[in-house]
Tab-separated table of C-alpha atoms and ligand atoms in Angstrom:
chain	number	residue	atom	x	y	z
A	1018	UNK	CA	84.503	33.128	194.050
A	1019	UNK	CA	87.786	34.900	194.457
A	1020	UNK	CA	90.050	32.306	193.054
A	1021	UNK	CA	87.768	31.632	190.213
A	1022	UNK	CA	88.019	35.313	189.437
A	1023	UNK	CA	91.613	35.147	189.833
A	1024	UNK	CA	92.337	32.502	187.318
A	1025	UNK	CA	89.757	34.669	184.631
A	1026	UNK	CA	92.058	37.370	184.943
A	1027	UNK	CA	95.069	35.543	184.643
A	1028	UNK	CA	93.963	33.615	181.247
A	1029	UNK	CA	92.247	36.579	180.312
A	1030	UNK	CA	95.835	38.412	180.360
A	1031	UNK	CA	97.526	35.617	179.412
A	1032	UNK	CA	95.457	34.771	176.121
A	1033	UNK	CA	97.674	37.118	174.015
A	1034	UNK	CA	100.500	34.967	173.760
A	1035	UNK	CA	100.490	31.767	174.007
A	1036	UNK	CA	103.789	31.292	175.007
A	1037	UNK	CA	103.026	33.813	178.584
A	1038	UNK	CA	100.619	31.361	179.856
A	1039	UNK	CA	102.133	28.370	182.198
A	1040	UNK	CA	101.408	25.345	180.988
A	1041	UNK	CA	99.349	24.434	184.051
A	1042	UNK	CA	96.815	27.216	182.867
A	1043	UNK	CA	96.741	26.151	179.235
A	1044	UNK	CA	95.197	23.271	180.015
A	1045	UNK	CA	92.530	25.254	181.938
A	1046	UNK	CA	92.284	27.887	178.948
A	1047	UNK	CA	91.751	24.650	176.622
A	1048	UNK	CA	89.201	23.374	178.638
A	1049	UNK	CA	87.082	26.781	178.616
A	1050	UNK	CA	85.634	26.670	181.824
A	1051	UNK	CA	87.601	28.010	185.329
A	1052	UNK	CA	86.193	26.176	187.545
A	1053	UNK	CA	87.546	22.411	186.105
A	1054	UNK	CA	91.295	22.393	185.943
A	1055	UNK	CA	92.787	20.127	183.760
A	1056	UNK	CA	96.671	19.382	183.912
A	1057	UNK	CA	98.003	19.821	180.514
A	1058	UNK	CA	101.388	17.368	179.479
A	1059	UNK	CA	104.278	19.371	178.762
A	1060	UNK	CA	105.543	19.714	175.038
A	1061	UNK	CA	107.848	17.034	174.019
A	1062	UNK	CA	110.978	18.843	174.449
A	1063	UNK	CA	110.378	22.052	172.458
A	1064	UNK	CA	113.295	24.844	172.535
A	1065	UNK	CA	112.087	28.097	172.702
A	1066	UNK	CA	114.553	29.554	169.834
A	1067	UNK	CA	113.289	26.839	167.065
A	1068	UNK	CA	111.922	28.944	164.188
A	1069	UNK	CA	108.852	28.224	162.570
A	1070	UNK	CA	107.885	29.572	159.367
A	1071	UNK	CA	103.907	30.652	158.572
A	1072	UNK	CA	102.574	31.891	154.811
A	1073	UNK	CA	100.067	34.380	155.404
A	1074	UNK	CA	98.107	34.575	152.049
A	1075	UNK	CA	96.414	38.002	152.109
A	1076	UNK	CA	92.999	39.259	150.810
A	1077	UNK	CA	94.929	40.511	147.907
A	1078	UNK	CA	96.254	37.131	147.016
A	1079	UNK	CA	99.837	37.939	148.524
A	1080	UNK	CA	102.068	35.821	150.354
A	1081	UNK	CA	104.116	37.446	153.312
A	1082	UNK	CA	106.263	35.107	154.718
A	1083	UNK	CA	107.107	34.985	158.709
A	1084	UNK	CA	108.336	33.131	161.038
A	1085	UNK	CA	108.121	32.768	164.817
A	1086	UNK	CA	109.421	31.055	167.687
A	1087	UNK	CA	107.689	27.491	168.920
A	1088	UNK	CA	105.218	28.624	171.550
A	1089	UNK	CA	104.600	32.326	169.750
A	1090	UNK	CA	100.731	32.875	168.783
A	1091	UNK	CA	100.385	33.717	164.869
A	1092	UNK	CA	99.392	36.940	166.144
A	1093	UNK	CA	102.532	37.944	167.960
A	1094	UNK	CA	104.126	36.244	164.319
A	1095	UNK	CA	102.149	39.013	162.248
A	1096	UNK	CA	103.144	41.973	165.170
A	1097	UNK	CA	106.699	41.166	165.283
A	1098	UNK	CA	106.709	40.792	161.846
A	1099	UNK	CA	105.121	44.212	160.945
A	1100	UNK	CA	103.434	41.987	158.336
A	1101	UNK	CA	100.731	44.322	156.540
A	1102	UNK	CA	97.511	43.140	157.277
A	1103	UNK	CA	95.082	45.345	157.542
A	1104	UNK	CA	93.144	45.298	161.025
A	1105	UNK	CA	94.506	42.222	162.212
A	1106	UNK	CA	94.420	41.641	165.666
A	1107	UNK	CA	92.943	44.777	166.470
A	1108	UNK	CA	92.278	43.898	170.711
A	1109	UNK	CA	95.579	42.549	170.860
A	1110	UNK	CA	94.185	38.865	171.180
A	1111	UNK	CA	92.008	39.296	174.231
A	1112	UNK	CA	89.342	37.139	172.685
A	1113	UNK	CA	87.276	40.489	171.764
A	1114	UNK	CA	87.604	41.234	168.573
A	1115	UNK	CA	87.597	38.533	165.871
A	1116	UNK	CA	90.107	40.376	163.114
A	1117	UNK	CA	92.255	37.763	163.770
A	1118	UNK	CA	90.287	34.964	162.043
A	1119	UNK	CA	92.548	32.736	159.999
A	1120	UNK	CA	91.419	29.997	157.669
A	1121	UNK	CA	93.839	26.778	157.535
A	1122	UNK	CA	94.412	24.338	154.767
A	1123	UNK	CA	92.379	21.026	156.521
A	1124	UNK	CA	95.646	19.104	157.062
A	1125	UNK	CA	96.980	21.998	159.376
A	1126	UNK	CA	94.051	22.950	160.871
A	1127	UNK	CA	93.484	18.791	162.336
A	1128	UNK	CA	96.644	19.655	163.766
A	1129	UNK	CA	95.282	22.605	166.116
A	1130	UNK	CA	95.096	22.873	169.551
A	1131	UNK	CA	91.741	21.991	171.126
A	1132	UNK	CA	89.304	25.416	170.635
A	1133	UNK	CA	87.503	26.670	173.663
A	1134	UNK	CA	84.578	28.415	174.126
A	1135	UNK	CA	85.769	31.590	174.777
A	1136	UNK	CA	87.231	31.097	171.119
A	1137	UNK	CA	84.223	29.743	169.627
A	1138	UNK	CA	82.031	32.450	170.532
A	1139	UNK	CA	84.073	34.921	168.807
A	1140	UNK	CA	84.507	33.237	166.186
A	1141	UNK	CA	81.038	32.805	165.347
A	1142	UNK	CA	81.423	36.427	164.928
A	1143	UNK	CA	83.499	36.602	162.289
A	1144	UNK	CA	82.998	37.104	158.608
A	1145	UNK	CA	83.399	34.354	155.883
A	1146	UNK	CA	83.321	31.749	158.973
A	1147	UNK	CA	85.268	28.130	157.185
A	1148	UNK	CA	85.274	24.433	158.897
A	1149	UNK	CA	88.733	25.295	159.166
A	1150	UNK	CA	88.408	28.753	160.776
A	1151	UNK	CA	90.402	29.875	163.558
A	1152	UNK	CA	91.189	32.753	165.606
A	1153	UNK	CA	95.579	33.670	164.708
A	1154	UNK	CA	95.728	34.906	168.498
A	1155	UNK	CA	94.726	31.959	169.782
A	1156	UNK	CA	96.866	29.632	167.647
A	1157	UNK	CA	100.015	28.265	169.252
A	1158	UNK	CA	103.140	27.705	167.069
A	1159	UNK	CA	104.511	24.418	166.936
A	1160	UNK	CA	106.716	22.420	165.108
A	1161	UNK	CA	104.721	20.321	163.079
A	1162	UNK	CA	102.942	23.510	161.447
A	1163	UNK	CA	105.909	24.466	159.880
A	1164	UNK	CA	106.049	26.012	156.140
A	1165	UNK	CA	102.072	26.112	156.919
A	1166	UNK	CA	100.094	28.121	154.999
A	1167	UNK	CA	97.023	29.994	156.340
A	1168	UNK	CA	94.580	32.948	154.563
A	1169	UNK	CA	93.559	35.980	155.712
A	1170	UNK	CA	89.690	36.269	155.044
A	1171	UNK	CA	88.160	38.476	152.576
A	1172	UNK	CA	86.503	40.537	155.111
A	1173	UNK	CA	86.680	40.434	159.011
A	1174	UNK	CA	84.899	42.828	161.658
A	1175	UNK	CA	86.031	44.168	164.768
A	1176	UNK	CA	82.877	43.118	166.560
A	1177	UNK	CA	83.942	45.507	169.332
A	1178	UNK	CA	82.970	48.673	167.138
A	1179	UNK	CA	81.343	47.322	163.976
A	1180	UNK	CA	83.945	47.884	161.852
A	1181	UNK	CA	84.059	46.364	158.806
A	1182	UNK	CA	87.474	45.650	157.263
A	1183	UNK	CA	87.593	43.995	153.617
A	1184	UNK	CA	89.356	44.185	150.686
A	1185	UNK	CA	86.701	46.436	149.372
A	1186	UNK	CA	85.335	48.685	151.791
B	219	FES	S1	93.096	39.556	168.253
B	219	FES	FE1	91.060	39.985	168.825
B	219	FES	S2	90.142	38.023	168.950
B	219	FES	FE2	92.179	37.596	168.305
């Protein structure tokens, strides 16, 4: 159905930042499935310019410090960031690739946005899969993850080419 078609390629565009997709779509995106739209609530009154800070703990045991504006994606924190992180984010968080799997500290990651399918089967796909496992592109900032700290698997895939990206290659 041409509308349903039209709304894939709209999330599917949108899905790289969270802040690019109207909130009327989010809820769709959280949802997982086109065809059943859902009306998500708006944020309670979140500015734009508030700045959040994320600790990326690397496979080397490093912490880079970021931070990002409410509404940013963790994977447009690590991009604008130039944080070094090798592979990360490597379709540019269409949902195709997987090297953007995070793993959250329990308390932060009960804080998370709904995961949809789309998500879920990628993540399945990626290495060292946690309870608390997550995809960074798909990962919303907000204010109540501030100062949060989130790890950078010891190995992730680009299930798009089979590569393997580790600390050990
Ligand atoms: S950047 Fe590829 S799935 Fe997130």
């Amino acid at each position: 159905m041409a509308t349903s078609s039209a709304v894939n390629l709209l999330l599917r565009a949108a899905v790289a930042s969270c802040h690019r997709l109207p909130s009327t779509f989010r809820g769709v995106a959280r949802l997982g499935s086109p065809g059943r739209f859902f009306h998500a609530s708006a944020p309670a009154r979140l500015s734009s310019e508030d700045k959040i800070t994320v600790h990326f703990i690397t496979r080397d045991g490093d912490k880079l410090t970021a931070q990002g504006k409410v509404g940013d994606s963790l994977l447009d924190v690590v991009v604008n960031n130039n944080l070094d992180i090798d592979g990360f984010g490597a379709c540019e968080g269409t949902l195709a690739c997987s090297t953007c799997h995070l793993i959250f500290e329990e308390d932060v990651f009960k804080k998370l946005d709904a995961i949809t399918d789309e998500e879920l089967d990628m993540l399945d796909l990626a290495y060292g899969l946690t309870e608390t496992s997550r995809l960074g592109c798909q990962i919303c900032l907000q204010r109540s993850l501030n100062n949060m700290v989130v790890r950078v698997p010891e190995s992730s895939a680009d299930v798009r080419q089979s590569v393997d990206i580790g600390k050990n290659p």
